[in-house]
Amino acid sequence: MDKEMERFQADLLESVQQMKAARLRDRARLRGRYPESRKIPILLTLSTDVLCSFRASGPGWQTRMDAALADWLKEHDPEELKRA
């Protein structure tokens, strides 16, 4: 019975170590830059007319606003904003 208990404890310890390692790997993935496809929630203040126009376009208005900003960035240099 002692050998059986020792084996059980060794297996349990190995399982715990594997779980800790997996948890550390998962945490490491969350650090650093966000993947390109991920969206980051922010607090943003917009003019009433801009917000109402996008909201009036129906469900998905935030995605359309994101697309509009992305299109703007294709044609403009973000450095322009610093000078404005």
Coordinates of N, CA, C and O in Angstrom, one line a residue:
M1 N 0.8 -1.2 0.0 CA 0.0 0.0 0.0 C 0.9 1.3 0.0 O 0.5 2.2 -0.6
D2 N 2.0 1.2 0.6 CA 2.9 2.4 0.7 C 3.4 2.7 -0.7 O 3.5 3.9 -1.1
K3 N 3.7 1.7 -1.5 CA 4.2 2.0 -2.9 C 3.1 2.6 -3.7 O 3.3 3.5 -4.5
E4 N 1.9 2.1 -3.5 CA 0.7 2.7 -4.2 C 0.5 4.1 -3.8 O 0.2 5.0 -4.7
M5 N 0.6 4.4 -2.5 CA 0.4 5.8 -2.1 C 1.5 6.7 -2.6 O 1.3 7.9 -3.0
E6 N 2.8 6.2 -2.6 CA 3.9 7.0 -3.1 C 3.6 7.3 -4.6 O 3.9 8.5 -5.1
R7 N 3.2 6.4 -5.4 CA 2.9 6.6 -6.8 C 1.8 7.6 -7.0 O 1.9 8.4 -7.9
F8 N 0.8 7.5 -6.2 CA -0.4 8.4 -6.3 C 0.1 9.8 -6.0 O -0.2 10.8 -6.7
Q9 N 0.9 10.0 -4.9 CA 1.4 11.3 -4.6 C 2.3 11.9 -5.7 O 2.3 13.0 -6.0
A10 N 3.1 11.0 -6.3 CA 4.0 11.4 -7.4 C 3.2 11.9 -8.6 O 3.5 12.9 -9.2
D11 N 2.1 11.1 -8.9 CA 1.3 11.5 -10.0 C 0.5 12.8 -9.7 O 0.4 13.6 -10.6
L12 N 0.1 12.9 -8.5 CA -0.6 14.1 -8.1 C 0.3 15.4 -8.2 O -0.1 16.4 -8.8
L13 N 1.5 15.2 -7.8 CA 2.5 16.3 -7.8 C 2.8 16.7 -9.3 O 2.8 17.8 -9.7
E14 N 2.9 15.7 -10.1 CA 3.2 15.9 -11.6 C 2.0 16.6 -12.2 O 2.2 17.6 -13.0
S15 N 0.8 16.2 -11.9 CA -0.4 16.9 -12.4 C -0.5 18.4 -12.0 O -0.8 19.2 -12.8
V16 N -0.2 18.6 -10.7 CA -0.2 20.0 -10.2 C 0.8 20.8 -10.9 O 0.6 22.0 -11.3
Q17 N 2.0 20.3 -11.1 CA 3.1 21.0 -11.9 C 2.7 21.3 -13.3 O 2.9 22.4 -13.8
Q18 N 2.0 20.3 -13.9 CA 1.6 20.6 -15.3 C 0.5 21.6 -15.4 O 0.5 22.5 -16.3
M19 N -0.4 21.7 -14.4 CA -1.5 22.7 -14.3 C -0.8 24.1 -14.1 O -1.2 25.0 -14.8
K20 N 0.1 24.2 -13.2 CA 0.8 25.4 -13.0 C 1.5 25.9 -14.3 O 1.4 27.1 -14.6
A21 N 2.2 25.0 -14.9 CA 2.9 25.4 -16.2 C 1.9 25.9 -17.2 O 2.2 26.9 -17.9
A22 N 0.8 25.2 -17.4 CA -0.2 25.6 -18.3 C -0.8 27.0 -18.0 O -1.0 27.8 -18.9
R23 N -1.0 27.2 -16.7 CA -1.6 28.5 -16.3 C -0.5 29.6 -16.6 O -0.9 30.7 -17.1
L24 N 0.7 29.4 -16.4 CA 1.8 30.4 -16.7 C 1.8 30.6 -18.2 O 2.0 31.8 -18.6
R25 N 1.7 29.6 -19.0 CA 1.7 29.8 -20.5 C 0.5 30.6 -20.9 O 0.7 31.5 -21.7
D26 N -0.6 30.4 -20.3 CA -1.8 31.1 -20.6 C -1.6 32.6 -20.3 O -2.0 33.5 -21.0
R27 N -1.1 32.9 -19.1 CA -0.8 34.2 -18.7 C 0.2 34.9 -19.6 O 0.0 36.1 -19.9
A28 N 1.2 34.2 -20.0 CA 2.2 34.8 -20.9 C 1.6 35.2 -22.2 O 2.0 36.2 -22.8
R29 N 0.6 34.5 -22.7 CA -0.1 34.9 -24.0 C -0.8 36.2 -23.9 O -1.0 36.9 -24.9
L30 N -1.3 36.5 -22.7 CA -2.1 37.7 -22.5 C -1.2 39.0 -22.4 O -1.7 40.1 -22.6
R31 N 0.0 38.8 -22.1 CA 0.9 40.0 -22.0 C 1.4 40.5 -23.3 O 1.4 39.8 -24.3
G32 N 1.9 41.7 -23.3 CA 2.5 42.3 -24.5 C 1.4 42.9 -25.4 O 0.3 43.2 -25.0
R33 N 1.8 43.0 -26.7 CA 0.9 43.6 -27.7 C -0.3 42.7 -27.9 O -0.2 41.5 -27.9
Y34 N -1.4 43.3 -28.2 CA -2.6 42.6 -28.5 C -2.5 42.0 -29.9 O -1.9 42.7 -30.8
P35 N -3.0 40.8 -30.2 CA -3.0 40.3 -31.6 C -3.7 41.3 -32.5 O -4.6 42.1 -32.0
E36 N -3.3 41.4 -33.7 CA -3.9 42.4 -34.6 C -5.4 42.3 -34.8 O -6.0 43.3 -34.9
S37 N -6.0 41.1 -34.7 CA -7.4 41.0 -34.8 C -8.2 41.4 -33.6 O -9.4 41.5 -33.7
R38 N -7.6 41.5 -32.5 CA -8.3 41.8 -31.2 C -8.6 43.2 -31.1 O -7.9 44.1 -31.4
K39 N -9.8 43.5 -30.6 CA -10.2 44.9 -30.4 C -10.1 45.2 -28.9 O -10.3 44.3 -28.0
I40 N -9.7 46.4 -28.6 CA -9.5 46.8 -27.2 C -10.6 47.8 -26.7 O -10.8 48.8 -27.4
P41 N -11.3 47.4 -25.7 CA -12.3 48.4 -25.2 C -11.7 49.6 -24.6 O -10.7 49.6 -23.9
I42 N -12.2 50.8 -25.0 CA -11.7 52.1 -24.5 C -12.9 53.0 -24.1 O -14.0 52.7 -24.5
L43 N -12.6 54.0 -23.5 CA -13.6 55.1 -23.2 C -13.3 56.2 -24.2 O -12.2 56.7 -24.2
L44 N -14.3 56.6 -25.0 CA -14.1 57.6 -26.0 C -15.2 58.6 -26.0 O -16.4 58.3 -25.9
T45 N -14.8 59.9 -26.1 CA -15.8 60.9 -26.1 C -15.9 61.4 -27.6 O -15.0 61.8 -28.2
L46 N -17.2 61.4 -28.1 CA -17.5 61.8 -29.5 C -18.5 62.9 -29.5 O -19.3 63.0 -28.6
S47 N -18.5 63.6 -30.6 CA -19.5 64.6 -30.7 C -20.9 63.9 -30.9 O -21.0 62.8 -31.4
T48 N -21.9 64.6 -30.5 CA -23.3 64.0 -30.5 C -23.7 63.6 -32.0 O -24.2 62.6 -32.2
D49 N -23.4 64.5 -32.9 CA -23.8 64.2 -34.3 C -23.1 63.0 -34.9 O -23.7 62.2 -35.6
V50 N -21.8 62.8 -34.6 CA -21.1 61.7 -35.1 C -21.7 60.4 -34.4 O -22.0 59.4 -35.1
L51 N -21.8 60.4 -33.1 CA -22.3 59.2 -32.4 C -23.7 58.9 -32.9 O -24.0 57.7 -33.2
C52 N -24.6 59.9 -33.0 CA -26.0 59.6 -33.4 C -26.0 59.1 -34.8 O -26.8 58.2 -35.1
S53 N -25.2 59.6 -35.7 CA -25.1 59.1 -37.1 C -24.8 57.6 -37.2 O -25.4 56.8 -37.9
F54 N -23.7 57.2 -36.4 CA -23.3 55.8 -36.4 C -24.3 54.9 -35.8 O -24.7 53.9 -36.3
R55 N -24.9 55.4 -34.7 CA -25.9 54.6 -34.0 C -27.2 54.4 -34.8 O -27.8 53.3 -34.8
A56 N -27.5 55.4 -35.6 CA -28.7 55.4 -36.4 C -28.5 54.3 -37.5 O -29.5 53.9 -38.1
S57 N -27.3 54.0 -37.8 CA -27.1 53.0 -38.9 C -27.4 51.6 -38.4 O -27.4 50.6 -39.2
G58 N -27.8 51.4 -37.2 CA -28.2 50.1 -36.7 C -27.2 49.2 -36.0 O -26.0 49.7 -35.8
P59 N -27.5 48.0 -35.7 CA -26.6 47.1 -35.1 C -25.3 47.0 -35.9 O -25.3 46.9 -37.2
G60 N -24.2 46.9 -35.2 CA -22.9 46.8 -35.9 C -22.2 48.2 -36.1 O -21.2 48.3 -36.8
W61 N -22.8 49.2 -35.5 CA -22.3 50.6 -35.7 C -20.9 50.8 -35.2 O -20.1 51.5 -35.8
Q62 N -20.6 50.1 -34.1 CA -19.2 50.2 -33.6 C -18.2 49.6 -34.6 O -17.1 50.1 -34.8
T63 N -18.5 48.5 -35.2 CA -17.7 47.9 -36.2 C -17.5 48.8 -37.4 O -16.4 48.9 -37.9
R64 N -18.6 49.4 -37.8 CA -18.5 50.4 -38.9 C -17.7 51.6 -38.6 O -16.9 52.1 -39.4
M65 N -17.8 52.0 -37.3 CA -17.0 53.2 -36.9 C -15.5 52.8 -36.9 O -14.6 53.5 -37.4
D66 N -15.2 51.5 -36.5 CA -13.8 51.0 -36.5 C -13.3 51.0 -38.0 O -12.2 51.4 -38.2
A67 N -14.1 50.5 -38.9 CA -13.8 50.4 -40.3 C -13.5 51.8 -40.9 O -12.6 52.0 -41.7
A68 N -14.4 52.8 -40.5 CA -14.2 54.2 -41.0 C -12.9 54.8 -40.5 O -12.2 55.4 -41.3
L69 N -12.5 54.5 -39.3 CA -11.3 55.0 -38.7 C -10.1 54.3 -39.4 O -9.1 54.9 -39.7
A70 N -10.2 53.0 -39.7 CA -9.2 52.3 -40.3 C -8.9 52.8 -41.8 O -7.8 53.0 -42.2
D71 N -10.1 53.1 -42.5 CA -9.9 53.7 -43.8 C -9.3 55.1 -43.8 O -8.5 55.4 -44.6
W72 N -9.6 55.9 -42.8 CA -9.0 57.2 -42.6 C -7.5 57.0 -42.4 O -6.7 57.8 -43.0
L73 N -7.1 56.1 -41.6 CA -5.7 55.9 -41.4 C -4.9 55.4 -42.6 O -3.7 55.7 -42.7
K74 N -5.6 54.8 -43.6 CA -4.9 54.4 -44.8 C -4.5 55.6 -45.7 O -3.5 55.6 -46.4
E75 N -5.3 56.7 -45.5 CA -5.0 57.9 -46.3 C -4.3 59.0 -45.6 O -3.8 59.9 -46.2
H76 N -4.2 58.9 -44.3 CA -3.6 59.9 -43.5 C -2.5 59.4 -42.6 O -2.5 58.2 -42.2
D77 N -1.6 60.2 -42.2 CA -0.5 59.9 -41.3 C -0.9 60.3 -39.9 O -1.3 61.5 -39.7
P78 N -0.9 59.4 -39.0 CA -1.2 59.7 -37.6 C -0.4 60.9 -37.0 O -0.8 61.6 -36.1
E79 N 0.8 61.1 -37.6 CA 1.6 62.3 -37.2 C 0.9 63.6 -37.4 O 1.2 64.6 -36.8
E80 N 0.0 63.6 -38.4 CA -0.7 64.8 -38.7 C -1.6 65.3 -37.5 O -1.7 66.5 -37.3
L81 N -2.0 64.3 -36.8 CA -2.9 64.6 -35.6 C -2.1 65.3 -34.5 O -2.6 66.2 -33.8
K82 N -0.8 65.0 -34.4 CA 0.0 65.6 -33.4 C 0.2 67.1 -33.7 O 0.3 67.9 -32.8
R83 N 0.2 67.5 -35.0 CA 0.4 68.8 -35.4 C -0.8 69.7 -35.3 O -0.8 70.9 -35.3
A84 N -2.0 69.0 -35.3 CA -3.2 69.7 -35.4 C -3.6 70.4 -34.0 O -3.2 70.1 -33.0

